[in-house]
PDB file of C-alpha atoms in Angstrom:
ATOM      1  CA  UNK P  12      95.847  98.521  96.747  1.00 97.00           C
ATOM      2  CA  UNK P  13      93.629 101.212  98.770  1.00 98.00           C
ATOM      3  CA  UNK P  14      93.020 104.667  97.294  1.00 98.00           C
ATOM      4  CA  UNK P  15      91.838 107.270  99.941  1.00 98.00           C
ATOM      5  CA  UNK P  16      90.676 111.032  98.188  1.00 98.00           C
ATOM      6  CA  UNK P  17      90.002 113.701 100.073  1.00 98.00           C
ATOM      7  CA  UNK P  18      87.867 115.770  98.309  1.00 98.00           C
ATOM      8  CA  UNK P  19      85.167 118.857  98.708  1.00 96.00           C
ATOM      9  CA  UNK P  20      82.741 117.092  95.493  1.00 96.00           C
ATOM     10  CA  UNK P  21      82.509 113.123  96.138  1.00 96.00           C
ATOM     11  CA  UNK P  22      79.611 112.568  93.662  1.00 96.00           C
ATOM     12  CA  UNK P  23      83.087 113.982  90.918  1.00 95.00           C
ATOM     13  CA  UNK P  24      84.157 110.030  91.414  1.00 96.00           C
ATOM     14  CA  UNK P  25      81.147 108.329  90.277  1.00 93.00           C
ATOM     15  CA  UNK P  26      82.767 107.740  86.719  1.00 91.00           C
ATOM     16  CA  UNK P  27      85.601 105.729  88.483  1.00 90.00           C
ATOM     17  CA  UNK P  28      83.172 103.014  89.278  1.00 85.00           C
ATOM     18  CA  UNK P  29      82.853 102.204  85.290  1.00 86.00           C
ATOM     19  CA  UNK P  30      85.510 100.388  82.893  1.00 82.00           C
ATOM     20  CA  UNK P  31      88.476  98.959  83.642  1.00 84.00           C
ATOM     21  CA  UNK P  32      89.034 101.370  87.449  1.00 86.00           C
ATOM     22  CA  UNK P  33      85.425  99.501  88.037  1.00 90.00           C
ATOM     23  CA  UNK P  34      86.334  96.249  87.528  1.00 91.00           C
ATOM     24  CA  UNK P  35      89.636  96.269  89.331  1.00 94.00           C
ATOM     25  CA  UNK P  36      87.097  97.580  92.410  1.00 92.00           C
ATOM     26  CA  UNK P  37      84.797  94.770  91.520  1.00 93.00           C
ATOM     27  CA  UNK P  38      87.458  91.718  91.510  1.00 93.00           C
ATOM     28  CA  UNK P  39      88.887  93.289  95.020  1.00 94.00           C
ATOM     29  CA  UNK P  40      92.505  94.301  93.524  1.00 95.00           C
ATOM     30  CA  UNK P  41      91.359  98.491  94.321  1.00 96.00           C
ATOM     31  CA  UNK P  42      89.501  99.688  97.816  1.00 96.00           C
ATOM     32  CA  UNK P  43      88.587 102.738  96.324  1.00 96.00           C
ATOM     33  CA  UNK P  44      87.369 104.981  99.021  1.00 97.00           C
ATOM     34  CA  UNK P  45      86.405 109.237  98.320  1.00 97.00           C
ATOM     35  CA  UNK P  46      85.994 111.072 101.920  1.00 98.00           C
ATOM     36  CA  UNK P  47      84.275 114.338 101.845  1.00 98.00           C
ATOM     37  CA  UNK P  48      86.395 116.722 104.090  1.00 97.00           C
ATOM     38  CA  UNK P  49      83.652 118.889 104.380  1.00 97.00           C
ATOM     39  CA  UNK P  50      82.106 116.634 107.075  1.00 97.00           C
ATOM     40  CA  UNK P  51      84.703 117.112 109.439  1.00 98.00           C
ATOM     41  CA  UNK P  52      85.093 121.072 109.651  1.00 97.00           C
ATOM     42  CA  UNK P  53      84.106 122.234 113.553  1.00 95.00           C
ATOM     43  CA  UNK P  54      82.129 125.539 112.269  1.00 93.00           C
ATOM     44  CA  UNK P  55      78.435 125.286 112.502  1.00 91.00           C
ATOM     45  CA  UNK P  56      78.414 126.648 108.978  1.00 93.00           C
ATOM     46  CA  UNK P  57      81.154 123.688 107.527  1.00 94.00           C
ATOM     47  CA  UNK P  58      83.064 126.425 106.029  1.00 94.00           C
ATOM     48  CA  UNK P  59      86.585 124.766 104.781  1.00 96.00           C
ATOM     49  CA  UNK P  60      88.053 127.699 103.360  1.00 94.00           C
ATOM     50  CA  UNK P  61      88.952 131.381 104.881  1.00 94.00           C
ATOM     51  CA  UNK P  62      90.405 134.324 103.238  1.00 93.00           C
ATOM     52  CA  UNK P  63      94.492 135.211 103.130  1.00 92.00           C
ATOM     53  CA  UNK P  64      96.533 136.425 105.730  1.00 93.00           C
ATOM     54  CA  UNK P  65      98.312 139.427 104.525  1.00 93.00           C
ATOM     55  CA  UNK P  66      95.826 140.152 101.543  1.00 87.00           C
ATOM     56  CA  UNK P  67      95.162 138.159  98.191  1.00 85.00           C
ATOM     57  CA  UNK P  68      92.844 136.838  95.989  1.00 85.00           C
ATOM     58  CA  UNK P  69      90.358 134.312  96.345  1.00 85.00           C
ATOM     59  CA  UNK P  70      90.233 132.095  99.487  1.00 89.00           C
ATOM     60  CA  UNK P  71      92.526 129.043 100.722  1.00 93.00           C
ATOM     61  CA  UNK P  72      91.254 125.768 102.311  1.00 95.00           C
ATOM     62  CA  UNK P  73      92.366 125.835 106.433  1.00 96.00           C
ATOM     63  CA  UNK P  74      94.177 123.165 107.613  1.00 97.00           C
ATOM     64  CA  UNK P  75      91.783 121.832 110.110  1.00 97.00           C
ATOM     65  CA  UNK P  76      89.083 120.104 108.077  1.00 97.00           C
ATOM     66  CA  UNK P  77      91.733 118.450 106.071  1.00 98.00           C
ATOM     67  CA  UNK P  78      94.318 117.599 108.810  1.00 98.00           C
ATOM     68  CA  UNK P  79      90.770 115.934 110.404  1.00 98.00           C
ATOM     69  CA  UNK P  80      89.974 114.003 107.954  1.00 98.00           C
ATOM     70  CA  UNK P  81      93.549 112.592 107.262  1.00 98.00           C
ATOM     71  CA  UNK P  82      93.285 111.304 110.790  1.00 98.00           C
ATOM     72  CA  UNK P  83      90.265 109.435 109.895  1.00 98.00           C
ATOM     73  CA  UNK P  84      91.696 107.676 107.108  1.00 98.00           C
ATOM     74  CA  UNK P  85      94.657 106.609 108.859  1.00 98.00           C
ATOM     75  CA  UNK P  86      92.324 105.512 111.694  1.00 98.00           C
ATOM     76  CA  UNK P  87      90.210 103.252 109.508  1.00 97.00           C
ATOM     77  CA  UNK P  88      93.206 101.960 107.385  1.00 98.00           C
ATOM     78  CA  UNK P  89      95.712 102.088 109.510  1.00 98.00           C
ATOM     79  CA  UNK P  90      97.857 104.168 108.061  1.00 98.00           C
ATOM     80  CA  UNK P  91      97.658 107.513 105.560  1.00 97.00           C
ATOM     81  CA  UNK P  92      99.799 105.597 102.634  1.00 98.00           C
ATOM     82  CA  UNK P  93     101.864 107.841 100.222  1.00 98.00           C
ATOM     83  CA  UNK P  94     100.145 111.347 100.447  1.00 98.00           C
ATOM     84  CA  UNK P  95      99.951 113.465  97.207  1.00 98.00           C
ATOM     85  CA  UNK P  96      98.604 116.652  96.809  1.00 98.00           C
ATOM     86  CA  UNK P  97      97.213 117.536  93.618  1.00 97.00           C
ATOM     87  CA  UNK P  98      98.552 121.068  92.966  1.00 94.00           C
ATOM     88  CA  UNK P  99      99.935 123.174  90.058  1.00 90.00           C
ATOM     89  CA  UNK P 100     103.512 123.635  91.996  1.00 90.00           C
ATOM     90  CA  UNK P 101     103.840 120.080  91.781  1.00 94.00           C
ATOM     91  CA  UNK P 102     106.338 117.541  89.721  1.00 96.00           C
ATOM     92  CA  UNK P 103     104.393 117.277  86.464  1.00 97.00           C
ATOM     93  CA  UNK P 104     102.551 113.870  86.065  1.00 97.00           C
ATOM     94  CA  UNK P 105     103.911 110.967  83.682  1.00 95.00           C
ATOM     95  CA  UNK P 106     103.866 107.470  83.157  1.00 94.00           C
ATOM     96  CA  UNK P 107     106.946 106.841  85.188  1.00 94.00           C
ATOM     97  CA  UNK P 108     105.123 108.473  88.428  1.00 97.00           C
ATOM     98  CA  UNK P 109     102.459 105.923  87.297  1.00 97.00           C
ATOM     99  CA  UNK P 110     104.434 102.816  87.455  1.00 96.00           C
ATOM    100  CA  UNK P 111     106.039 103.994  90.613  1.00 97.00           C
ATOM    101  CA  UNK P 112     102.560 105.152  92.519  1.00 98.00           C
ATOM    102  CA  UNK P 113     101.242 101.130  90.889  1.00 97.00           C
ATOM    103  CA  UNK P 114     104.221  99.669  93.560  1.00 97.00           C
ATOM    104  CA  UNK P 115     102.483 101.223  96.656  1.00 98.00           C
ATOM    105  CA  UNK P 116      99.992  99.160  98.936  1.00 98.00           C
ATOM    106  CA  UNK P 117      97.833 102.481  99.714  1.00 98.00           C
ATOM    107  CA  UNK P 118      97.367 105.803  98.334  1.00 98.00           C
ATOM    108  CA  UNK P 119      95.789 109.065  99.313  1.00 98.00           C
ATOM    109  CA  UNK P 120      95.401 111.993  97.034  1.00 98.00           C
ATOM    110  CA  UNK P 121      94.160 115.435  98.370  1.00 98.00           C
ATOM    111  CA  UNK P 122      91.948 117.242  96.335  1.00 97.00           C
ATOM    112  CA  UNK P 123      91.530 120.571  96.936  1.00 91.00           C
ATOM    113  CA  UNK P 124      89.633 123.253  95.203  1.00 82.00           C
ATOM    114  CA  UNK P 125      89.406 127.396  95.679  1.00 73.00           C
ATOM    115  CA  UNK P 126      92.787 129.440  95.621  1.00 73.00           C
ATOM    116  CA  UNK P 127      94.589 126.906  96.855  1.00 88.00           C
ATOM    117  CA  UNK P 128      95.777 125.347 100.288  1.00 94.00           C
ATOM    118  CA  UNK P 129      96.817 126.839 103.626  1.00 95.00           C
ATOM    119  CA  UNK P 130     100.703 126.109 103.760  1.00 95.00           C
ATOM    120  CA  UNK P 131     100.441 123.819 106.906  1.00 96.00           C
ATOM    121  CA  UNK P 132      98.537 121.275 104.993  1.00 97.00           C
ATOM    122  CA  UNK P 133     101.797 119.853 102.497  1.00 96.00           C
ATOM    123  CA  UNK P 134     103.235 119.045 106.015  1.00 97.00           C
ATOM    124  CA  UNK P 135     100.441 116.336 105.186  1.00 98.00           C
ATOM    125  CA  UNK P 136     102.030 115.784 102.296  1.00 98.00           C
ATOM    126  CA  UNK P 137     104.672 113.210 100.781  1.00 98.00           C
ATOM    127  CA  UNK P 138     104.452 114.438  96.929  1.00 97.00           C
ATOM    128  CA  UNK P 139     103.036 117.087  94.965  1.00 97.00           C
ATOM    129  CA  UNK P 140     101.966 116.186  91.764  1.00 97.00           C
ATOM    130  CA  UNK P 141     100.480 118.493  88.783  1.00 96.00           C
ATOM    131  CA  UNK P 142      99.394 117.386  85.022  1.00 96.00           C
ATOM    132  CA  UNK P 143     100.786 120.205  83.388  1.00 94.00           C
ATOM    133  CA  UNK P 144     101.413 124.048  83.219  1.00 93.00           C
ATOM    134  CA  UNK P 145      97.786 125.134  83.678  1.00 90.00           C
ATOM    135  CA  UNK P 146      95.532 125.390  86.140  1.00 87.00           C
ATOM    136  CA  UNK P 147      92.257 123.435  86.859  1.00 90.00           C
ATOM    137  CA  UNK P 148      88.976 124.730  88.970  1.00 89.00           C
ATOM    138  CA  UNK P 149      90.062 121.986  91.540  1.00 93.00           C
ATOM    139  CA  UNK P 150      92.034 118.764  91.772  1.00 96.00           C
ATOM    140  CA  UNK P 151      89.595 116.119  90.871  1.00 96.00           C
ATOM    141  CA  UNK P 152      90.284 115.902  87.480  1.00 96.00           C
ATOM    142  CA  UNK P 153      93.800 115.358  88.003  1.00 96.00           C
ATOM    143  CA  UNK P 154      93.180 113.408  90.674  1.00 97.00           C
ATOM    144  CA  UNK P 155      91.129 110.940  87.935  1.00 96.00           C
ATOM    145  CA  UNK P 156      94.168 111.009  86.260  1.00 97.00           C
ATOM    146  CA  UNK P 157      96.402 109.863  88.533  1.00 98.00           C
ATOM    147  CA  UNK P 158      94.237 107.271  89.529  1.00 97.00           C
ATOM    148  CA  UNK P 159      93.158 105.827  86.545  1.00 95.00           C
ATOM    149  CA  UNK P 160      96.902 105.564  85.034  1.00 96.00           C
ATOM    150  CA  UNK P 161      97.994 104.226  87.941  1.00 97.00           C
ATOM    151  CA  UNK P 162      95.506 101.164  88.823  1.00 96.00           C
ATOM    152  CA  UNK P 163      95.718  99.943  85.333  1.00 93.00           C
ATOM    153  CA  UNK P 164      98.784  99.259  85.718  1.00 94.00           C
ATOM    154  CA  UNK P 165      98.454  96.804  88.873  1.00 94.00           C
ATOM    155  CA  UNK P 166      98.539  93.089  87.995  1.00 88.00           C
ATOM    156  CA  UNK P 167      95.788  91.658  86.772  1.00 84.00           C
ATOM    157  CA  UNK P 168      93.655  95.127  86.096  1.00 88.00           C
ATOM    158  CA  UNK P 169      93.814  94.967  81.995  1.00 79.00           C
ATOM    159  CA  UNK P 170      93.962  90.803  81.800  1.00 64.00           C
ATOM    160  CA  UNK P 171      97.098  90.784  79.994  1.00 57.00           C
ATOM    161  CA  UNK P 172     100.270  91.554  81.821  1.00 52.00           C
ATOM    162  CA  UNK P 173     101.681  92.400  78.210  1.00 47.00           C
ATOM    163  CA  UNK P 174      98.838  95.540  77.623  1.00 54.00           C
ATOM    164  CA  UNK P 175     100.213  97.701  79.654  1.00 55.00           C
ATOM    165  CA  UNK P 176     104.133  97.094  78.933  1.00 52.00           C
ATOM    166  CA  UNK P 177     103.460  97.765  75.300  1.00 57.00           C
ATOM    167  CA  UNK P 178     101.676 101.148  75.691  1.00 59.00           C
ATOM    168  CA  UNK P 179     102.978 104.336  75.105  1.00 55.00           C
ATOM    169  CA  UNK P 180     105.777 106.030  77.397  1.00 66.00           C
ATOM    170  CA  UNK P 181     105.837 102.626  79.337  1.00 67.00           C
ATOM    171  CA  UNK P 182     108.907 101.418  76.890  1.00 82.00           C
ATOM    172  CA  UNK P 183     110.164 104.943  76.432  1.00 89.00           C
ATOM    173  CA  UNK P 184     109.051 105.464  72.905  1.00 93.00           C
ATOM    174  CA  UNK P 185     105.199 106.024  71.534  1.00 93.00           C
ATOM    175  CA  UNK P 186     103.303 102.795  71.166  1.00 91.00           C
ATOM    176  CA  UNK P 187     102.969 101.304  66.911  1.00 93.00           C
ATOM    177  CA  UNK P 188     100.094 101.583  64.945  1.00 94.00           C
ATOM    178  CA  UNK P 189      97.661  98.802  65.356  1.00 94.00           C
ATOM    179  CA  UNK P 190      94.888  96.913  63.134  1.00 94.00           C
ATOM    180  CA  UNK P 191      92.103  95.118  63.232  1.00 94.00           C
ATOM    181  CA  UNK P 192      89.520  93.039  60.980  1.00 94.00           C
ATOM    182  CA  UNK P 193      89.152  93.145  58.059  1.00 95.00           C
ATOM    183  CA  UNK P 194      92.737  93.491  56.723  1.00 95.00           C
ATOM    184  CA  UNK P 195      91.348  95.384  53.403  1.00 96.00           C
ATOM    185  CA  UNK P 196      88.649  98.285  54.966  1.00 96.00           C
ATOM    186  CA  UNK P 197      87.536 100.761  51.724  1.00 96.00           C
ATOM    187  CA  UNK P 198      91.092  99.784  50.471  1.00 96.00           C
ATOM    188  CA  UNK P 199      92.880 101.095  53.436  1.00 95.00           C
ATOM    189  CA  UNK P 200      95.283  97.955  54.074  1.00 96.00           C
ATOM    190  CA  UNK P 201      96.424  95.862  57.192  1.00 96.00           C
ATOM    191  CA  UNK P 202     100.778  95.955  56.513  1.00 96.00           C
ATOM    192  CA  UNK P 203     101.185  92.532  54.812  1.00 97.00           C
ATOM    193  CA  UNK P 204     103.814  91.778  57.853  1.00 97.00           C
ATOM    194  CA  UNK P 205     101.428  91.760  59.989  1.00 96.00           C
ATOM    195  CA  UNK P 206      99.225  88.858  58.222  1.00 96.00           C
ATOM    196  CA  UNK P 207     102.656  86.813  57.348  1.00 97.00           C
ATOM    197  CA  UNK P 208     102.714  85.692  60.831  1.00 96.00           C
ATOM    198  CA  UNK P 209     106.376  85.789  60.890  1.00 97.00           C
ATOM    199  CA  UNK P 210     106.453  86.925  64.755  1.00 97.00           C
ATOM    200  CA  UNK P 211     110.624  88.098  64.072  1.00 96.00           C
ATOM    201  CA  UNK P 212     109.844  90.227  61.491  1.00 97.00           C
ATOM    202  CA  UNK P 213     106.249  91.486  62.980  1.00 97.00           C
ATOM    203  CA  UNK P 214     108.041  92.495  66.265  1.00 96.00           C
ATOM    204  CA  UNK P 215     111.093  94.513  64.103  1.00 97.00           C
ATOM    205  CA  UNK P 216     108.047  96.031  62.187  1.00 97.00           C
ATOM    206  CA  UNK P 217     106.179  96.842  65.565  1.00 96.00           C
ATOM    207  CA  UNK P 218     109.522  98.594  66.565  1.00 96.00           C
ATOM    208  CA  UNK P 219     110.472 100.086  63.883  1.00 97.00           C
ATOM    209  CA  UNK P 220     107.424 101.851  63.426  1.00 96.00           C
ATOM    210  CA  UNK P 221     107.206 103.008  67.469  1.00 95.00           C
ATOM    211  CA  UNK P 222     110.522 104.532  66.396  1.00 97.00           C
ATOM    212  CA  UNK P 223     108.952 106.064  63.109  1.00 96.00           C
ATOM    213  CA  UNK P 224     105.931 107.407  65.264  1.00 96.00           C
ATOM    214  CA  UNK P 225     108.025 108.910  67.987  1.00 95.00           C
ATOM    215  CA  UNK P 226     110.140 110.591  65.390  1.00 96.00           C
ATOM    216  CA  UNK P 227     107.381 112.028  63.735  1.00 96.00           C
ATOM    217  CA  UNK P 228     105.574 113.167  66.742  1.00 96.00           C
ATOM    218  CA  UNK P 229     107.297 113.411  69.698  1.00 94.00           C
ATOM    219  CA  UNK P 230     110.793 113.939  68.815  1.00 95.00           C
ATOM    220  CA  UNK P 231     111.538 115.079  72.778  1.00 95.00           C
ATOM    221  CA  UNK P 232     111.301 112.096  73.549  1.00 94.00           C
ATOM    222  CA  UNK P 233     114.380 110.443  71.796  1.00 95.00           C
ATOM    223  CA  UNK P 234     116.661 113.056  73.507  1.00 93.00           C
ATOM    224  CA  UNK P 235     116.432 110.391  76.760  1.00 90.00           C
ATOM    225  CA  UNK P 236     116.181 107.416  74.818  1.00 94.00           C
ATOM    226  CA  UNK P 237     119.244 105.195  75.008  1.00 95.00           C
ATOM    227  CA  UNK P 238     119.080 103.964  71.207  1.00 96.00           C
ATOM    228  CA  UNK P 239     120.787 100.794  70.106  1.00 96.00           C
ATOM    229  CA  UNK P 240     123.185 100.426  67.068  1.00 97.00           C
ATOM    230  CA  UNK P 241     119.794  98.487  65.527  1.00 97.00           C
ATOM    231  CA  UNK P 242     117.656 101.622  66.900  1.00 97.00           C
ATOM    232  CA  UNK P 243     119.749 103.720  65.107  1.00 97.00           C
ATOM    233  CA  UNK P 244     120.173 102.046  61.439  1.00 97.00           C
ATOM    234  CA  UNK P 245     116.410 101.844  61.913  1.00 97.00           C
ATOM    235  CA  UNK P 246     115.991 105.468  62.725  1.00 97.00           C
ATOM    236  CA  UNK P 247     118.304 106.543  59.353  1.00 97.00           C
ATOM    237  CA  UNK P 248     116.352 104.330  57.207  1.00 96.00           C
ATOM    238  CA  UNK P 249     113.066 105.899  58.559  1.00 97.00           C
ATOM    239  CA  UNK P 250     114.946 109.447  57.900  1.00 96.00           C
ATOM    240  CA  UNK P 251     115.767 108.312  54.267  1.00 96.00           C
ATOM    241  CA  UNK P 252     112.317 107.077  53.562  1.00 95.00           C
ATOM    242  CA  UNK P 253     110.832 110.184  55.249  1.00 92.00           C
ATOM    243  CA  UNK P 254     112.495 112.377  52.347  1.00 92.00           C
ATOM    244  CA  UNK P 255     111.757 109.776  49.556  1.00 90.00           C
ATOM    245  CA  UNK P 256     107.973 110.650  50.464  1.00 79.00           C
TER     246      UNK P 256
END
């Protein structure tokens, strides 16, 4: 996969160099590539951004600098890929955006920072994409975001195909606890199923309990989850023994 950003503060991406994002640059599965849009304004002063036409606050980033550099990543890759603009109008980000953005063969996010973006630039544009309902100084945070819960989802980038089925939101519900050594830590216990090595009844505890945690947690969450008859006679016993405690 190739990830373009167009971005106003390069030096923001350094971090995505480290951990698992690094690796997956390392072993050649990510050409991870941060263009500074800055470099191709046509103003002797590399101004990017202008005030509003018509009155407003703050100042928006002009089209030119951004449409220029576009054309310069499509030059050296051959194409732009799926374009997403990182902005607060957009769909809000979540792992199902994730496992769809993992399927493409490039991507390039636009970054932008100030009051926000002339209008001319989403014709750029193929999605619009926002973490939530607040607003951010600029779009390389969220841009981080994307990124990183995307590309750990490509083959090969955790080491075991199973890591990132497992996980949270990927199977609808949240993920189950997990343990470690040693099973008895200041009396705080590993579940005895989970020593028995009985892999039926581990993997009806490890659901179970996603159930139990979702419940508990993020209830919203059931409302779209198709539940089995089993799902269901597991969800009233967690109900029963939630008003036993």
């Amino acid at each position: 996969m190739r990830i373009d950003v167009l971005s106003l503060f390069p030096n923001m991406f350094a971090p995505m160099r480290e951990s698992i994002i690094g690796k997956t640059v390392e072993r050649g599965l990510v050409d991870f590539n941060v263009t500074d849009f800055r470099n191709y304004t046509d103003n002797k002063h590399h101004k990017v951004d202008d005030e509003i036409y018509g009155g407003g606050q703050g100042m928006l980033l002009m089209p030119q600098p951004l449409f220029d550099a576009m054309d310069a990543v499509e030059k050296e890759a051959g194409n732009r890929g799926r374009v997403i603009l990182m902005d607060p109008a957009g769909k809000t980000f979540n792992q199902s955006i994730a496992e769809e953005l993992a399927k493409e063969d490039h991507l390039t996010i636009i970054a932008g920072h100030y009051e926000g973006y002339d209008e001319r630039i989403r014709t750029l544009v193929d999605d619009e994409i926002s973490l939530g309902d607040f607003v951010l100084t600029g779009g390389e945070l969220g841009a981080m975001t994307v990124i990183d819960a995307t590309v750990r989802l490509l083959d090969e980038a955790l080491g075991d195909e199973r890591s990132a089925v497992d996980e949270s939101f990927s199977t609808g519900l949240l993920e189950y606890p997990q343990y470690t050594r040693p099973a008895d830590f200041r009396g705080l216990k590993v579940p005895d199923v989970l020593l028995s090595g009985h892999h039926a009844n581990i993997a009806k505890w490890k659901h179970k309990e996603a159930l139990r945690r979702t419940y508990q947690r993020r209830p919203d969450l059931l409302a779209d989850y198709v539940l089995t008859a089993e799902d269901q006679k597991l969800l009233k016993e967690i109900k029963q023994e939630e008003q036993n405690e």
